Amino acid sequence: MAKEDFYIVLKNEEDDKHYLMGAAVPFPGGSFGVKHKLGKHLDWIHTEVPYYEEKLKPSMERWFKRMRPADLVERASWYISWDHKLLRNNVYALKDDETVESSVKPTEFNVRVERQTLRRLPKSNAIIFTNHPVFYSIEEMKDEPLVPSLIRKIIYEAPESIIKYKKFESFRDHILPYLDELVDRQYKLGLITPETPIKTLSTYPFAEFLKSSNEEKGWKNPKYDAPNYSETFKKEIASEEKTEDYLKSSGAFVPVKVGF
């Protein structure tokens, strides 16, 4: 009944390194294929992650070895797409040189936020990585101070490796006029001014690390009737990506293995 993806990481006593040894992943969202990563070392699994090689790789194994059951970790990762699919979002179905179809309305775009956790189990010493996806419509967040400004800035000004990894180039020009309209709307409503620093507000989820004495508030409940996505959900749930054949071919479900 848990609504997470689960990844089980175990240390190989022969080389003293950590490997992905089991997984149950119904909601991967991107182009992640579990069957290709099962049994692989952490460095191999993170090969495509920007900055991993130069910044994270040297310390990853040391950090995993020191991790105790009491050392709970929580973080968030996000990307943008124009659907609510849990298996493979449309943005990751595009080839490198493809862009979103012109018929897709900018108001259909969502920010998919993945709540990710890490913990070590006390008896087996296995490390469990979980991932729980939540969709936030950009239209739903249009009254959240700075959100449209942040999205617009990030999709154009992020480091090039991040832009490529999250496929921003495939849709950013398509939604730019829409984001411009939302930013101008926030100016007119007095939510922000052209001089307001573009930064994450400390009151947003997953931003507890920000220390600020200002009284800016964010993440209010929408004050309008939220779009009804029922019909869209039905179509996406019934899509071919939900079929048993797709699950088998993508390796979305992999039986847990114990030991090496």
PDB file of N, CA and C in Angstrom, residues 76-174:
ATOM      1  N   ALA A  76      14.400  16.647  -2.257  1.00  0.00           N
ATOM      2  CA  ALA A  76      13.428  16.733  -3.349  1.00  0.00           C
ATOM      3  C   ALA A  76      14.158  16.963  -4.662  1.00  0.00           C
ATOM      4  N   SER A  77      13.652  16.341  -5.710  1.00  0.00           N
ATOM      5  CA  SER A  77      14.128  16.572  -7.057  1.00  0.00           C
ATOM      6  C   SER A  77      12.915  16.865  -7.922  1.00  0.00           C
ATOM      7  N   TRP A  78      13.103  17.578  -9.018  1.00  0.00           N
ATOM      8  CA  TRP A  78      11.938  17.931  -9.832  1.00  0.00           C
ATOM      9  C   TRP A  78      12.307  18.078 -11.299  1.00  0.00           C
ATOM     10  N   TYR A  79      11.299  17.928 -12.129  1.00  0.00           N
ATOM     11  CA  TYR A  79      11.415  18.269 -13.540  1.00  0.00           C
ATOM     12  C   TYR A  79      10.041  18.659 -14.054  1.00  0.00           C
ATOM     13  N   ILE A  80       9.950  19.000 -15.314  1.00  0.00           N
ATOM     14  CA  ILE A  80       8.712  19.539 -15.876  1.00  0.00           C
ATOM     15  C   ILE A  80       8.257  18.675 -17.046  1.00  0.00           C
ATOM     16  N   SER A  81       6.965  18.413 -17.113  1.00  0.00           N
ATOM     17  CA  SER A  81       6.380  17.715 -18.249  1.00  0.00           C
ATOM     18  C   SER A  81       4.955  18.209 -18.443  1.00  0.00           C
ATOM     19  N   TRP A  82       4.263  17.667 -19.426  1.00  0.00           N
ATOM     20  CA  TRP A  82       2.907  18.137 -19.735  1.00  0.00           C
ATOM     21  C   TRP A  82       1.901  16.994 -19.611  1.00  0.00           C
ATOM     22  N   ASP A  83       2.174  16.065 -18.714  1.00  0.00           N
ATOM     23  CA  ASP A  83       1.288  14.932 -18.485  1.00  0.00           C
ATOM     24  C   ASP A  83       1.392  14.535 -17.019  1.00  0.00           C
ATOM     25  N   HIS A  84       0.610  13.549 -16.627  1.00  0.00           N
ATOM     26  CA  HIS A  84       0.639  13.060 -15.249  1.00  0.00           C
ATOM     27  C   HIS A  84       1.051  11.590 -15.185  1.00  0.00           C
ATOM     28  N   LYS A  85       1.718  11.107 -16.192  1.00  0.00           N
ATOM     29  CA  LYS A  85       2.076   9.695 -16.234  1.00  0.00           C
ATOM     30  C   LYS A  85       3.095   9.364 -15.145  1.00  0.00           C
ATOM     31  N   LEU A  86       2.906   8.223 -14.528  1.00  0.00           N
ATOM     32  CA  LEU A  86       3.806   7.813 -13.453  1.00  0.00           C
ATOM     33  C   LEU A  86       4.912   6.884 -13.944  1.00  0.00           C
ATOM     34  N   LEU A  87       4.696   6.231 -15.078  1.00  0.00           N
ATOM     35  CA  LEU A  87       5.721   5.322 -15.574  1.00  0.00           C
ATOM     36  C   LEU A  87       6.787   6.037 -16.396  1.00  0.00           C
ATOM     37  N   ARG A  88       6.335   6.790 -17.391  1.00  0.00           N
ATOM     38  CA  ARG A  88       7.311   7.503 -18.215  1.00  0.00           C
ATOM     39  C   ARG A  88       6.679   8.786 -18.716  1.00  0.00           C
ATOM     40  N   ASN A  89       7.142   9.909 -18.199  1.00  0.00           N
ATOM     41  CA  ASN A  89       6.571  11.192 -18.596  1.00  0.00           C
ATOM     42  C   ASN A  89       6.943  11.550 -20.025  1.00  0.00           C
ATOM     43  N   ASN A  90       6.069  12.320 -20.662  1.00  0.00           N
ATOM     44  CA  ASN A  90       6.231  12.640 -22.087  1.00  0.00           C
ATOM     45  C   ASN A  90       7.569  13.302 -22.399  1.00  0.00           C
ATOM     46  N   VAL A  91       8.062  14.125 -21.493  1.00  0.00           N
ATOM     47  CA  VAL A  91       9.300  14.844 -21.770  1.00  0.00           C
ATOM     48  C   VAL A  91      10.459  13.868 -21.986  1.00  0.00           C
ATOM     49  N   TYR A  92      10.438  12.724 -21.302  1.00  0.00           N
ATOM     50  CA  TYR A  92      11.517  11.755 -21.447  1.00  0.00           C
ATOM     51  C   TYR A  92      11.266  10.764 -22.580  1.00  0.00           C
ATOM     52  N   ALA A  93      10.097  10.847 -23.193  1.00  0.00           N
ATOM     53  CA  ALA A  93       9.824  10.017 -24.368  1.00  0.00           C
ATOM     54  C   ALA A  93      10.350  10.672 -25.641  1.00  0.00           C
ATOM     55  N   LEU A  94      10.706  11.955 -25.539  1.00  0.00           N
ATOM     56  CA  LEU A  94      11.226  12.679 -26.699  1.00  0.00           C
ATOM     57  C   LEU A  94      12.677  12.317 -26.968  1.00  0.00           C
ATOM     58  N   LYS A  95      13.052  12.306 -28.227  1.00  0.00           N
ATOM     59  CA  LYS A  95      14.453  12.152 -28.586  1.00  0.00           C
ATOM     60  C   LYS A  95      15.165  13.488 -28.367  1.00  0.00           C
ATOM     61  N   ASP A  96      16.479  13.464 -28.403  1.00  0.00           N
ATOM     62  CA  ASP A  96      17.262  14.657 -28.066  1.00  0.00           C
ATOM     63  C   ASP A  96      16.918  15.865 -28.933  1.00  0.00           C
ATOM     64  N   ASP A  97      16.569  15.643 -30.195  1.00  0.00           N
ATOM     65  CA  ASP A  97      16.320  16.757 -31.102  1.00  0.00           C
ATOM     66  C   ASP A  97      14.837  17.074 -31.262  1.00  0.00           C
ATOM     67  N   GLU A  98      13.977  16.427 -30.480  1.00  0.00           N
ATOM     68  CA  GLU A  98      12.542  16.649 -30.587  1.00  0.00           C
ATOM     69  C   GLU A  98      12.060  17.677 -29.571  1.00  0.00           C
ATOM     70  N   THR A  99      10.936  18.314 -29.887  1.00  0.00           N
ATOM     71  CA  THR A  99      10.323  19.286 -28.992  1.00  0.00           C
ATOM     72  C   THR A  99       8.854  18.950 -28.792  1.00  0.00           C
ATOM     73  N   VAL A 100       8.258  19.555 -27.782  1.00  0.00           N
ATOM     74  CA  VAL A 100       6.849  19.321 -27.493  1.00  0.00           C
ATOM     75  C   VAL A 100       5.996  19.753 -28.680  1.00  0.00           C
ATOM     76  N   GLU A 101       4.900  19.035 -28.927  1.00  0.00           N
ATOM     77  CA  GLU A 101       4.020  19.375 -30.034  1.00  0.00           C
ATOM     78  C   GLU A 101       3.362  20.731 -29.798  1.00  0.00           C
ATOM     79  N   SER A 102       3.182  21.482 -30.868  1.00  0.00           N
ATOM     80  CA  SER A 102       2.608  22.826 -30.761  1.00  0.00           C
ATOM     81  C   SER A 102       1.171  22.816 -30.252  1.00  0.00           C
ATOM     82  N   SER A 103       0.497  21.675 -30.379  1.00  0.00           N
ATOM     83  CA  SER A 103      -0.902  21.590 -29.941  1.00  0.00           C
ATOM     84  C   SER A 103      -1.051  21.491 -28.425  1.00  0.00           C
ATOM     85  N   VAL A 104       0.051  21.213 -27.726  1.00  0.00           N
ATOM     86  CA  VAL A 104      -0.017  21.095 -26.267  1.00  0.00           C
ATOM     87  C   VAL A 104      -0.157  22.483 -25.650  1.00  0.00           C
ATOM     88  N   LYS A 105      -1.188  22.674 -24.844  1.00  0.00           N
ATOM     89  CA  LYS A 105      -1.419  23.972 -24.225  1.00  0.00           C
ATOM     90  C   LYS A 105      -0.422  24.208 -23.083  1.00  0.00           C
ATOM     91  N   PRO A 106       0.141  25.395 -22.996  1.00  0.00           N
ATOM     92  CA  PRO A 106       1.078  25.674 -21.902  1.00  0.00           C
ATOM     93  C   PRO A 106       0.469  25.448 -20.519  1.00  0.00           C
ATOM     94  N   THR A 107      -0.845  25.640 -20.403  1.00  0.00           N
ATOM     95  CA  THR A 107      -1.500  25.450 -19.102  1.00  0.00           C
ATOM     96  C   THR A 107      -1.535  23.986 -18.672  1.00  0.00           C
ATOM     97  N   GLU A 108      -1.155  23.068 -19.561  1.00  0.00           N
ATOM     98  CA  GLU A 108      -1.137  21.651 -19.216  1.00  0.00           C
ATOM     99  C   GLU A 108       0.150  21.237 -18.509  1.00  0.00           C
ATOM    100  N   PHE A 109       1.130  22.132 -18.444  1.00  0.00           N
ATOM    101  CA  PHE A 109       2.428  21.763 -17.899  1.00  0.00           C
ATOM    102  C   PHE A 109       2.397  21.641 -16.378  1.00  0.00           C
ATOM    103  N   ASN A 110       3.164  20.668 -15.899  1.00  0.00           N
ATOM    104  CA  ASN A 110       3.264  20.385 -14.466  1.00  0.00           C
ATOM    105  C   ASN A 110       4.716  20.357 -14.023  1.00  0.00           C
ATOM    106  N   VAL A 111       4.906  20.619 -12.753  1.00  0.00           N
ATOM    107  CA  VAL A 111       6.192  20.361 -12.111  1.00  0.00           C
ATOM    108  C   VAL A 111       6.026  19.061 -11.340  1.00  0.00           C
ATOM    109  N   ARG A 112       6.788  18.068 -11.724  1.00  0.00           N
ATOM    110  CA  ARG A 112       6.764  16.799 -10.993  1.00  0.00           C
ATOM    111  C   ARG A 112       7.841  16.859  -9.915  1.00  0.00           C
ATOM    112  N   VAL A 113       7.425  16.848  -8.658  1.00  0.00           N
ATOM    113  CA  VAL A 113       8.349  16.891  -7.527  1.00  0.00           C
ATOM    114  C   VAL A 113       8.465  15.490  -6.946  1.00  0.00           C
ATOM    115  N   GLU A 114       9.673  15.022  -6.789  1.00  0.00           N
ATOM    116  CA  GLU A 114       9.904  13.696  -6.238  1.00  0.00           C
ATOM    117  C   GLU A 114      10.492  13.820  -4.833  1.00  0.00           C
ATOM    118  N   ARG A 115       9.715  13.391  -3.844  1.00  0.00           N
ATOM    119  CA  ARG A 115      10.212  13.370  -2.467  1.00  0.00           C
ATOM    120  C   ARG A 115      11.027  12.099  -2.299  1.00  0.00           C
ATOM    121  N   GLN A 116      12.303  12.261  -2.014  1.00  0.00           N
ATOM    122  CA  GLN A 116      13.216  11.127  -1.939  1.00  0.00           C
ATOM    123  C   GLN A 116      13.762  10.994  -0.520  1.00  0.00           C
ATOM    124  N   THR A 117      13.855   9.759  -0.051  1.00  0.00           N
ATOM    125  CA  THR A 117      14.382   9.521   1.293  1.00  0.00           C
ATOM    126  C   THR A 117      15.415   8.408   1.267  1.00  0.00           C
ATOM    127  N   LEU A 118      16.281   8.422   2.261  1.00  0.00           N
ATOM    128  CA  LEU A 118      17.275   7.374   2.476  1.00  0.00           C
ATOM    129  C   LEU A 118      17.270   6.996   3.954  1.00  0.00           C
ATOM    130  N   ARG A 119      17.315   5.705   4.238  1.00  0.00           N
ATOM    131  CA  ARG A 119      17.499   5.265   5.619  1.00  0.00           C
ATOM    132  C   ARG A 119      18.150   3.896   5.614  1.00  0.00           C
ATOM    133  N   ARG A 120      18.887   3.609   6.696  1.00  0.00           N
ATOM    134  CA  ARG A 120      19.500   2.282   6.842  1.00  0.00           C
ATOM    135  C   ARG A 120      18.639   1.459   7.800  1.00  0.00           C
ATOM    136  N   LEU A 121      18.342   0.223   7.404  1.00  0.00           N
ATOM    137  CA  LEU A 121      17.582  -0.668   8.267  1.00  0.00           C
ATOM    138  C   LEU A 121      18.498  -1.232   9.354  1.00  0.00           C
ATOM    139  N   PRO A 122      18.014  -1.311  10.600  1.00  0.00           N
ATOM    140  CA  PRO A 122      18.890  -1.674  11.720  1.00  0.00           C
ATOM    141  C   PRO A 122      19.359  -3.128  11.746  1.00  0.00           C
ATOM    142  N   LYS A 123      18.566  -4.082  11.212  1.00  0.00           N
ATOM    143  CA  LYS A 123      18.949  -5.490  11.306  1.00  0.00           C
ATOM    144  C   LYS A 123      19.754  -5.961  10.097  1.00  0.00           C
ATOM    145  N   SER A 124      19.242  -5.694   8.919  1.00  0.00           N
ATOM    146  CA  SER A 124      19.920  -6.164   7.707  1.00  0.00           C
ATOM    147  C   SER A 124      21.042  -5.241   7.264  1.00  0.00           C
ATOM    148  N   ASN A 125      21.037  -3.986   7.749  1.00  0.00           N
ATOM    149  CA  ASN A 125      21.995  -2.955   7.330  1.00  0.00           C
ATOM    150  C   ASN A 125      21.795  -2.533   5.881  1.00  0.00           C
ATOM    151  N   ALA A 126      20.704  -2.969   5.272  1.00  0.00           N
ATOM    152  CA  ALA A 126      20.400  -2.513   3.914  1.00  0.00           C
ATOM    153  C   ALA A 126      20.016  -1.046   3.950  1.00  0.00           C
ATOM    154  N   ILE A 127      20.362  -0.333   2.888  1.00  0.00           N
ATOM    155  CA  ILE A 127      19.965   1.071   2.753  1.00  0.00           C
ATOM    156  C   ILE A 127      18.783   1.126   1.794  1.00  0.00           C
ATOM    157  N   ILE A 128      17.714   1.765   2.229  1.00  0.00           N
ATOM    158  CA  ILE A 128      16.500   1.858   1.429  1.00  0.00           C
ATOM    159  C   ILE A 128      16.369   3.272   0.874  1.00  0.00           C
ATOM    160  N   PHE A 129      16.308   3.364  -0.441  1.00  0.00           N
ATOM    161  CA  PHE A 129      16.043   4.639  -1.112  1.00  0.00           C
ATOM    162  C   PHE A 129      14.604   4.598  -1.603  1.00  0.00           C
ATOM    163  N   THR A 130      13.814   5.636  -1.252  1.00  0.00           N
ATOM    164  CA  THR A 130      12.427   5.687  -1.706  1.00  0.00           C
ATOM    165  C   THR A 130      12.185   6.959  -2.499  1.00  0.00           C
ATOM    166  N   ASN A 131      11.194   6.881  -3.369  1.00  0.00           N
ATOM    167  CA  ASN A 131      10.863   8.028  -4.210  1.00  0.00           C
ATOM    168  C   ASN A 131       9.343   8.133  -4.302  1.00  0.00           C
ATOM    169  N   HIS A 132       8.791   9.285  -3.946  1.00  0.00           N
ATOM    170  CA  HIS A 132       7.335   9.498  -3.989  1.00  0.00           C
ATOM    171  C   HIS A 132       7.045  10.710  -4.871  1.00  0.00           C
ATOM    172  N   PRO A 133       6.402  10.510  -6.030  1.00  0.00           N
ATOM    173  CA  PRO A 133       6.159  11.620  -6.952  1.00  0.00           C
ATOM    174  C   PRO A 133       4.867  12.369  -6.636  1.00  0.00           C
ATOM    175  N   VAL A 134       4.919  13.697  -6.770  1.00  0.00           N
ATOM    176  CA  VAL A 134       3.744  14.559  -6.613  1.00  0.00           C
ATOM    177  C   VAL A 134       3.742  15.554  -7.768  1.00  0.00           C
ATOM    178  N   PHE A 135       2.586  15.757  -8.390  1.00  0.00           N
ATOM    179  CA  PHE A 135       2.474  16.694  -9.496  1.00  0.00           C
ATOM    180  C   PHE A 135       1.860  18.015  -9.022  1.00  0.00           C
ATOM    181  N   TYR A 136       2.490  19.120  -9.410  1.00  0.00           N
ATOM    182  CA  TYR A 136       1.948  20.454  -9.166  1.00  0.00           C
ATOM    183  C   TYR A 136       1.778  21.141 -10.523  1.00  0.00           C
ATOM    184  N   SER A 137       0.547  21.475 -10.863  1.00  0.00           N
ATOM    185  CA  SER A 137       0.292  22.213 -12.092  1.00  0.00           C
ATOM    186  C   SER A 137       0.870  23.618 -11.973  1.00  0.00           C
ATOM    187  N   ILE A 138       1.548  24.096 -13.033  1.00  0.00           N
ATOM    188  CA  ILE A 138       2.047  25.473 -13.020  1.00  0.00           C
ATOM    189  C   ILE A 138       0.877  26.437 -12.904  1.00  0.00           C
ATOM    190  N   GLU A 139      -0.225  26.108 -13.556  1.00  0.00           N
ATOM    191  CA  GLU A 139      -1.423  26.940 -13.462  1.00  0.00           C
ATOM    192  C   GLU A 139      -1.929  26.991 -12.022  1.00  0.00           C
ATOM    193  N   GLU A 140      -1.837  25.887 -11.322  1.00  0.00           N
ATOM    194  CA  GLU A 140      -2.255  25.816  -9.922  1.00  0.00           C
ATOM    195  C   GLU A 140      -1.381  26.707  -9.037  1.00  0.00           C
ATOM    196  N   MET A 141      -0.110  26.883  -9.433  1.00  0.00           N
ATOM    197  CA  MET A 141       0.827  27.640  -8.605  1.00  0.00           C
ATOM    198  C   MET A 141       0.995  29.084  -9.065  1.00  0.00           C
ATOM    199  N   LYS A 142       0.130  29.555  -9.962  1.00  0.00           N
ATOM    200  CA  LYS A 142       0.343  30.877 -10.550  1.00  0.00           C
ATOM    201  C   LYS A 142       0.267  32.015  -9.525  1.00  0.00           C
ATOM    202  N   ASP A 143      -0.403  31.793  -8.391  1.00  0.00           N
ATOM    203  CA  ASP A 143      -0.482  32.816  -7.352  1.00  0.00           C
ATOM    204  C   ASP A 143       0.590  32.654  -6.288  1.00  0.00           C
ATOM    205  N   GLU A 144       1.469  31.671  -6.449  1.00  0.00           N
ATOM    206  CA  GLU A 144       2.563  31.502  -5.502  1.00  0.00           C
ATOM    207  C   GLU A 144       3.688  32.473  -5.854  1.00  0.00           C
ATOM    208  N   PRO A 145       4.033  33.384  -4.932  1.00  0.00           N
ATOM    209  CA  PRO A 145       5.053  34.385  -5.239  1.00  0.00           C
ATOM    210  C   PRO A 145       6.339  33.764  -5.788  1.00  0.00           C
ATOM    211  N   LEU A 146       6.771  34.253  -6.927  1.00  0.00           N
ATOM    212  CA  LEU A 146       8.052  33.919  -7.548  1.00  0.00           C
ATOM    213  C   LEU A 146       8.103  32.578  -8.277  1.00  0.00           C
ATOM    214  N   VAL A 147       7.102  31.723  -8.142  1.00  0.00           N
ATOM    215  CA  VAL A 147       7.193  30.421  -8.795  1.00  0.00           C
ATOM    216  C   VAL A 147       7.352  30.550 -10.313  1.00  0.00           C
ATOM    217  N   PRO A 148       6.496  31.322 -11.014  1.00  0.00           N
ATOM    218  CA  PRO A 148       6.711  31.467 -12.465  1.00  0.00           C
ATOM    219  C   PRO A 148       8.072  32.074 -12.799  1.00  0.00           C
ATOM    220  N   SER A 149       8.518  33.023 -11.988  1.00  0.00           N
ATOM    221  CA  SER A 149       9.826  33.661 -12.220  1.00  0.00           C
ATOM    222  C   SER A 149      10.957  32.658 -12.053  1.00  0.00           C
ATOM    223  N   LEU A 150      10.859  31.820 -11.034  1.00  0.00           N
ATOM    224  CA  LEU A 150      11.890  30.816 -10.794  1.00  0.00           C
ATOM    225  C   LEU A 150      11.963  29.805 -11.930  1.00  0.00           C
ATOM    226  N   ILE A 151      10.791  29.331 -12.361  1.00  0.00           N
ATOM    227  CA  ILE A 151      10.771  28.350 -13.450  1.00  0.00           C
ATOM    228  C   ILE A 151      11.381  28.952 -14.712  1.00  0.00           C
ATOM    229  N   ARG A 152      10.979  30.168 -15.034  1.00  0.00           N
ATOM    230  CA  ARG A 152      11.496  30.833 -16.237  1.00  0.00           C
ATOM    231  C   ARG A 152      13.011  31.000 -16.164  1.00  0.00           C
ATOM    232  N   LYS A 153      13.509  31.372 -15.021  1.00  0.00           N
ATOM    233  CA  LYS A 153      14.948  31.593 -14.866  1.00  0.00           C
ATOM    234  C   LYS A 153      15.721  30.282 -14.964  1.00  0.00           C
ATOM    235  N   ILE A 154      15.228  29.255 -14.291  1.00  0.00           N
ATOM    236  CA  ILE A 154      15.960  27.992 -14.230  1.00  0.00           C
ATOM    237  C   ILE A 154      16.030  27.305 -15.590  1.00  0.00           C
ATOM    238  N   ILE A 155      14.920  27.290 -16.337  1.00  0.00           N
ATOM    239  CA  ILE A 155      14.924  26.543 -17.599  1.00  0.00           C
ATOM    240  C   ILE A 155      15.820  27.180 -18.654  1.00  0.00           C
ATOM    241  N   TYR A 156      16.195  28.453 -18.441  1.00  0.00           N
ATOM    242  CA  TYR A 156      17.105  29.115 -19.390  1.00  0.00           C
ATOM    243  C   TYR A 156      18.510  29.349 -18.830  1.00  0.00           C
ATOM    244  N   GLU A 157      18.625  29.498 -17.525  1.00  0.00           N
ATOM    245  CA  GLU A 157      19.905  29.901 -16.945  1.00  0.00           C
ATOM    246  C   GLU A 157      20.580  28.819 -16.114  1.00  0.00           C
ATOM    247  N   ALA A 158      19.980  27.655 -16.018  1.00  0.00           N
ATOM    248  CA  ALA A 158      20.628  26.563 -15.295  1.00  0.00           C
ATOM    249  C   ALA A 158      21.913  26.150 -16.008  1.00  0.00           C
ATOM    250  N   PRO A 159      22.826  25.487 -15.318  1.00  0.00           N
ATOM    251  CA  PRO A 159      24.025  24.979 -15.999  1.00  0.00           C
ATOM    252  C   PRO A 159      23.630  24.104 -17.179  1.00  0.00           C
ATOM    253  N   GLU A 160      24.436  24.128 -18.225  1.00  0.00           N
ATOM    254  CA  GLU A 160      24.106  23.427 -19.458  1.00  0.00           C
ATOM    255  C   GLU A 160      23.854  21.935 -19.236  1.00  0.00           C
ATOM    256  N   SER A 161      24.608  21.328 -18.330  1.00  0.00           N
ATOM    257  CA  SER A 161      24.418  19.901 -18.085  1.00  0.00           C
ATOM    258  C   SER A 161      23.050  19.615 -17.465  1.00  0.00           C
ATOM    259  N   ILE A 162      22.573  20.520 -16.625  1.00  0.00           N
ATOM    260  CA  ILE A 162      21.245  20.370 -16.028  1.00  0.00           C
ATOM    261  C   ILE A 162      20.169  20.557 -17.089  1.00  0.00           C
ATOM    262  N   ILE A 163      20.358  21.552 -17.947  1.00  0.00           N
ATOM    263  CA  ILE A 163      19.391  21.811 -19.024  1.00  0.00           C
ATOM    264  C   ILE A 163      19.242  20.584 -19.920  1.00  0.00           C
ATOM    265  N   LYS A 164      20.361  19.946 -20.248  1.00  0.00           N
ATOM    266  CA  LYS A 164      20.316  18.754 -21.092  1.00  0.00           C
ATOM    267  C   LYS A 164      19.681  17.583 -20.349  1.00  0.00           C
ATOM    268  N   TYR A 165      20.054  17.399 -19.095  1.00  0.00           N
ATOM    269  CA  TYR A 165      19.591  16.262 -18.298  1.00  0.00           C
ATOM    270  C   TYR A 165      18.082  16.301 -18.087  1.00  0.00           C
ATOM    271  N   LYS A 166      17.535  17.486 -17.859  1.00  0.00           N
ATOM    272  CA  LYS A 166      16.097  17.635 -17.612  1.00  0.00           C
ATOM    273  C   LYS A 166      15.319  17.995 -18.873  1.00  0.00           C
ATOM    274  N   LYS A 167      15.998  18.032 -20.016  1.00  0.00           N
ATOM    275  CA  LYS A 167      15.370  18.269 -21.326  1.00  0.00           C
ATOM    276  C   LYS A 167      14.586  19.590 -21.379  1.00  0.00           C
ATOM    277  N   PHE A 168      15.127  20.622 -20.760  1.00  0.00           N
ATOM    278  CA  PHE A 168      14.461  21.927 -20.786  1.00  0.00           C
ATOM    279  C   PHE A 168      14.323  22.475 -22.206  1.00  0.00           C
ATOM    280  N   GLU A 169      15.302  22.176 -23.060  1.00  0.00           N
ATOM    281  CA  GLU A 169      15.280  22.723 -24.419  1.00  0.00           C
ATOM    282  C   GLU A 169      14.092  22.209 -25.225  1.00  0.00           C
ATOM    283  N   SER A 170      13.529  21.089 -24.836  1.00  0.00           N
ATOM    284  CA  SER A 170      12.440  20.497 -25.602  1.00  0.00           C
ATOM    285  C   SER A 170      11.116  21.233 -25.422  1.00  0.00           C
ATOM    286  N   PHE A 171      11.015  22.084 -24.399  1.00  0.00           N
ATOM    287  CA  PHE A 171       9.733  22.750 -24.159  1.00  0.00           C
ATOM    288  C   PHE A 171       9.840  24.206 -23.705  1.00  0.00           C
ATOM    289  N   ARG A 172      11.027  24.700 -23.372  1.00  0.00           N
ATOM    290  CA  ARG A 172      11.106  26.011 -22.734  1.00  0.00           C
ATOM    291  C   ARG A 172      10.617  27.147 -23.629  1.00  0.00           C
ATOM    292  N   ASP A 173      10.937  27.110 -24.920  1.00  0.00           N
ATOM    293  CA  ASP A 173      10.438  28.159 -25.817  1.00  0.00           C
ATOM    294  C   ASP A 173       8.918  28.077 -25.966  1.00  0.00           C
ATOM    295  N   HIS A 174       8.396  26.882 -25.833  1.00  0.00           N
ATOM    296  CA  HIS A 174       6.957  26.668 -25.974  1.00  0.00           C
ATOM    297  C   HIS A 174       6.180  27.327 -24.828  1.00  0.00           C
TER     298      HIS A 174
END
